[in-house]
Coordinates of N, CA and C in Angstrom, one line a residue:
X1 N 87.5 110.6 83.5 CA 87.6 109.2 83.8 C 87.8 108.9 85.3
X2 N 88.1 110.0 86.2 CA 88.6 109.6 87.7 C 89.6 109.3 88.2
X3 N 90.9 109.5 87.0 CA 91.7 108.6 87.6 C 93.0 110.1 88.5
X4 N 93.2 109.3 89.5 CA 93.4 110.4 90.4 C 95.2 110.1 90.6
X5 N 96.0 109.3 90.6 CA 97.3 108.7 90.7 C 97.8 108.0 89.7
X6 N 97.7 107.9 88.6 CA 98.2 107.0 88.0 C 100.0 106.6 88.0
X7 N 100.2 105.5 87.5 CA 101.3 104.9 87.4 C 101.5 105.4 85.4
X8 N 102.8 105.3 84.9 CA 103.2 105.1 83.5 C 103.7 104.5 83.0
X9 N 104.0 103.2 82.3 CA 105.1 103.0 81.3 C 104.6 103.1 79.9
X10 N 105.5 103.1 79.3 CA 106.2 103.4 77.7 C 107.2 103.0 77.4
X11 N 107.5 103.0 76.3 CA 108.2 102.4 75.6 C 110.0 103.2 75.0
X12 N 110.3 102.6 75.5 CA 112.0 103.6 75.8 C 112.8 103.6 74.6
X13 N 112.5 101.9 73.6 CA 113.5 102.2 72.7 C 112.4 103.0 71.2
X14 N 111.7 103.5 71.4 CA 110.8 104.2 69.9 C 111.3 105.9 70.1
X15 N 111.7 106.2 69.7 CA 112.2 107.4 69.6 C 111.0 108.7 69.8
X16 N 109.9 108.3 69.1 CA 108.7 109.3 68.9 C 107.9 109.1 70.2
X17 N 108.3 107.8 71.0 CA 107.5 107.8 72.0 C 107.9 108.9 73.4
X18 N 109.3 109.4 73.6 CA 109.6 110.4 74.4 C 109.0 112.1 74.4
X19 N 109.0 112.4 73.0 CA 108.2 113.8 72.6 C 106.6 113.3 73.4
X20 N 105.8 112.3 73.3 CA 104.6 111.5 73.6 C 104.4 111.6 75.3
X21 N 105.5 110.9 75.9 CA 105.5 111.2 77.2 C 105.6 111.9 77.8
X22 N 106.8 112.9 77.3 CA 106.7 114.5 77.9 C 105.7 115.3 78.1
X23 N 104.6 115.2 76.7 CA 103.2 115.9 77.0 C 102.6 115.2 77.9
X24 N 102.5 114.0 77.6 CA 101.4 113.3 78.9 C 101.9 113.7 79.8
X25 N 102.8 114.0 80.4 CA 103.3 114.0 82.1 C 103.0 115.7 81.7
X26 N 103.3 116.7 81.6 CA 102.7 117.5 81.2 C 101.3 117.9 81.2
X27 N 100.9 117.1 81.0 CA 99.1 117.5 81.0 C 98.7 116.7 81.9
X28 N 98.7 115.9 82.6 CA 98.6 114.8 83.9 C 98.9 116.4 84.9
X29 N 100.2 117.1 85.2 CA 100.9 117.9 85.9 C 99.7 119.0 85.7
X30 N 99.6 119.9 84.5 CA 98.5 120.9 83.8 C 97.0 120.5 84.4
X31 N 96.5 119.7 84.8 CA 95.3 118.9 85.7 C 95.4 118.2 86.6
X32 N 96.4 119.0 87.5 CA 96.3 119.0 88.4 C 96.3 117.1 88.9
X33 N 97.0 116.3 88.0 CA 96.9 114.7 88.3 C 98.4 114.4 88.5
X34 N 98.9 113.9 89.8 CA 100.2 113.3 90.0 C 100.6 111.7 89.9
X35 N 101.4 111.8 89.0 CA 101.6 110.3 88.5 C 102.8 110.0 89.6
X36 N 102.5 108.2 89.6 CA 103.4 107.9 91.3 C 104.7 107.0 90.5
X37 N 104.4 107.1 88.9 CA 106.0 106.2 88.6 C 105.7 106.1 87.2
X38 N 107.0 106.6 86.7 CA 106.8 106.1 85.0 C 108.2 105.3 84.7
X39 N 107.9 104.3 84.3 CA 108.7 103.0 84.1 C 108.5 103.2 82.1
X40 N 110.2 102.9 81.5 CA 110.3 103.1 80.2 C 110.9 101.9 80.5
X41 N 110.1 100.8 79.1 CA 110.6 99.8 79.4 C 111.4 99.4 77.3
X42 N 111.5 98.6 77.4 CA 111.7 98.2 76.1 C 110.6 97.2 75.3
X43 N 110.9 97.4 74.0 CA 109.9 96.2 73.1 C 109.9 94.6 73.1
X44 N 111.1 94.5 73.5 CA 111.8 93.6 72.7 C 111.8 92.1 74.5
X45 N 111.5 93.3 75.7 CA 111.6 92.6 76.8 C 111.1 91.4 77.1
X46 N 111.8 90.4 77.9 CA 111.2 89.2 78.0 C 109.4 88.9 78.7
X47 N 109.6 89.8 79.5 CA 108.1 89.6 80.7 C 108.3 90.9 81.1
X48 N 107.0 91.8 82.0 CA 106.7 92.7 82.5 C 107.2 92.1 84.2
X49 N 107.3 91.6 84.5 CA 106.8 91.0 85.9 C 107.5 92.1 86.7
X50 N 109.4 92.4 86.6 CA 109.5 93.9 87.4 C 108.2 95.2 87.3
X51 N 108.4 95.5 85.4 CA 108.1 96.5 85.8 C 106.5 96.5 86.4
X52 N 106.1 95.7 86.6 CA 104.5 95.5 87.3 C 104.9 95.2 88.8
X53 N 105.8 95.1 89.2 CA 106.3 95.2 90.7 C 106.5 96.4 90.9
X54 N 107.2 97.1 89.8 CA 107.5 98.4 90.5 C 106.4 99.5 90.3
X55 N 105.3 99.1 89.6 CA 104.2 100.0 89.2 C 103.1 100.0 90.5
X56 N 103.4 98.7 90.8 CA 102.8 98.1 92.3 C 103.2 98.8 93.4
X57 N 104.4 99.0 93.4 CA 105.5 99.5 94.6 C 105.6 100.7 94.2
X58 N 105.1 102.1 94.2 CA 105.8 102.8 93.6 C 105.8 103.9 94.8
X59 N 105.6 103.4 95.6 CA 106.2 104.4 97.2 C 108.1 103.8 97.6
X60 N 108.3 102.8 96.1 CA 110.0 103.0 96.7 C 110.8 103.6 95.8
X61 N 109.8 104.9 94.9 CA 110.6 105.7 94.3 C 110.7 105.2 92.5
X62 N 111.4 106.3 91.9 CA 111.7 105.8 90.4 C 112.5 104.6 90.0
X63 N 112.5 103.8 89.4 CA 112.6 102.5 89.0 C 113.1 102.7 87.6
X64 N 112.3 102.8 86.8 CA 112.4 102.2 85.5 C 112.8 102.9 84.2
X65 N 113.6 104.4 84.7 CA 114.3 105.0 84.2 C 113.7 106.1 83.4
X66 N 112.2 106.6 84.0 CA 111.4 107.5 83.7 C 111.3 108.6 84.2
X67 N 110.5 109.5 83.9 CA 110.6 110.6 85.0 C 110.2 110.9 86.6
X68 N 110.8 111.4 86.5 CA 110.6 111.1 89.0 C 109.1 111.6 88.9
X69 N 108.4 111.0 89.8 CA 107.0 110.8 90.1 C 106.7 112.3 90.7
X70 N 105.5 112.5 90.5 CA 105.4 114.0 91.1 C 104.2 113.6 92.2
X71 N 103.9 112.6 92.6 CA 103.4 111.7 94.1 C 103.5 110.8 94.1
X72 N 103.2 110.4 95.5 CA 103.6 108.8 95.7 C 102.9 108.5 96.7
X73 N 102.7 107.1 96.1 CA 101.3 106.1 97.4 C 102.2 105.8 98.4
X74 N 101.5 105.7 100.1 CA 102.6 105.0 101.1 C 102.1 103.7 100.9
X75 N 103.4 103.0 101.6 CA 102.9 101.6 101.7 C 101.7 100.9 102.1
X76 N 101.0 100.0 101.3 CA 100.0 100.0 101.8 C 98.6 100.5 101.4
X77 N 98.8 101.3 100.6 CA 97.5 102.5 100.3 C 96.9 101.8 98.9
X78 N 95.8 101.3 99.7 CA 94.6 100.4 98.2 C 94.1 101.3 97.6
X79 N 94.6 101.1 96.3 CA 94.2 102.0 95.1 C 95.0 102.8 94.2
X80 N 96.2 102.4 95.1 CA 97.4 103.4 94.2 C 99.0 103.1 93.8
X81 N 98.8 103.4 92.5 CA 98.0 103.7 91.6 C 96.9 103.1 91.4
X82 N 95.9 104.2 90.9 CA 94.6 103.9 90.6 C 94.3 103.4 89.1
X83 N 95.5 104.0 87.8 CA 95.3 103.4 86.4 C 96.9 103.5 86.3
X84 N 97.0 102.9 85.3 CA 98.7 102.4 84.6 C 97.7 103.0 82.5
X85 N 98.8 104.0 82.8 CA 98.9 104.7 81.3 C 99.7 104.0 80.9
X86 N 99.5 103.7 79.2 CA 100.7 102.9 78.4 C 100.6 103.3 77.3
X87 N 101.7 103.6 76.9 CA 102.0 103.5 75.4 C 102.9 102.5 74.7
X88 N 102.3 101.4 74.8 CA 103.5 100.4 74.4 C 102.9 99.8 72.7
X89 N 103.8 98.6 72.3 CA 103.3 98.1 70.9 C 102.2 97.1 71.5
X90 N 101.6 96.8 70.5 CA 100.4 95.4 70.4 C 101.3 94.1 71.7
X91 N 102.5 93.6 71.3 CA 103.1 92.5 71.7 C 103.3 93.1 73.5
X92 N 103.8 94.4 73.3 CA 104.2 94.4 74.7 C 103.4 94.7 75.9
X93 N 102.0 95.0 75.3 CA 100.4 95.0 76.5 C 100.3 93.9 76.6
X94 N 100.4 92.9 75.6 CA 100.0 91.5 75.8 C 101.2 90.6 77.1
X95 N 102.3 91.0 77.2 CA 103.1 91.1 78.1 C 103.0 91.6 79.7
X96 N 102.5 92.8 79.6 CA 102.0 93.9 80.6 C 100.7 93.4 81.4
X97 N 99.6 92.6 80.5 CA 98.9 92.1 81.1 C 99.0 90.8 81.7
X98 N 99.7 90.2 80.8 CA 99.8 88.9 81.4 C 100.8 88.9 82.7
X99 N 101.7 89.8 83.4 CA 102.6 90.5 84.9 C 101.4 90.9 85.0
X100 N 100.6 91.2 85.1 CA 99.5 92.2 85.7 C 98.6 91.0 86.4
X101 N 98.3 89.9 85.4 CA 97.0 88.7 86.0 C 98.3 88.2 87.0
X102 N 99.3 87.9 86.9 CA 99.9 86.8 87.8 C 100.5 87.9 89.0
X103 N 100.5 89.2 88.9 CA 100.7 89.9 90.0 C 99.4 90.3 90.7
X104 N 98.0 89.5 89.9 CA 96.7 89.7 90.5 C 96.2 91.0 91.1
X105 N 96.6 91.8 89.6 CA 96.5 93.1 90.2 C 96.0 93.7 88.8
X106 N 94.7 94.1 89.0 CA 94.2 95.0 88.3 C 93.5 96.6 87.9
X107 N 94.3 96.8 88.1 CA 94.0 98.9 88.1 C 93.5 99.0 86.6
X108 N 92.9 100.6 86.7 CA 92.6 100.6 85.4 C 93.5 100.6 84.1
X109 N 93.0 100.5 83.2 CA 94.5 100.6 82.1 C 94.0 101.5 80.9
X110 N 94.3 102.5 80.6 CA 94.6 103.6 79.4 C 95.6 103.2 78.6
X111 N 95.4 102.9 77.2 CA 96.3 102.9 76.1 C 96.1 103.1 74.9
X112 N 97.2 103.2 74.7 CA 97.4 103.0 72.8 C 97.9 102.9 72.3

């Protein structure tokens, strides 16, 4: 798919989703692809709009109580992240995207 930096969130309070993310950062790491921030957010959350700042921002380090990035975009650097991985519910992409159009920012997006 090309994607060469991605950004991550998931979902913090589903218990099955941690075994989930451990492999993905895992195999992201195994091919050689460095993720620049994984943000665990909750279901139940009002709006994305931080964690879409901080997926934005992610040259100012871990944020959102995920695992430390294994690279990071400098300030400034168009394109990176280049896709935002998610594993969230139905309710909470619809959230994610809607912080995503008003932060007028569109990277690619991988989910399920």
């Amino acid at each position: 798919l090309g994607v060469k930096h991605p950004a991550v969130v998931v979902l913090a309070d589903v218990p099955w989703v941690h075994p989930v993310e451990a492999n993905l950062l895992n195999r992201l790491a195994a091919d050689g692809i460095g993720y620049t921030d994984v943000e665990e957010v909750s279901a139940t959350q009002a709006n994305y709009t931080g964690t879409v700042f901080n997926l934005q921002h992610s040259h100012h380090g871990p944020s959102g109580g995920g695992a430390q990035p294994s690279q990071s975009c400098s300030p400034g650097q168009a394109g990176c992240p280049d896709y935002v991985i998610a594993a969230l519910d139905p309710f909470s992409y619809h959230r994610l995207f809607d912080a995503m159009e008003a932060a007028n920012w569109y990277p690619g997006v991988l989910g399920r």
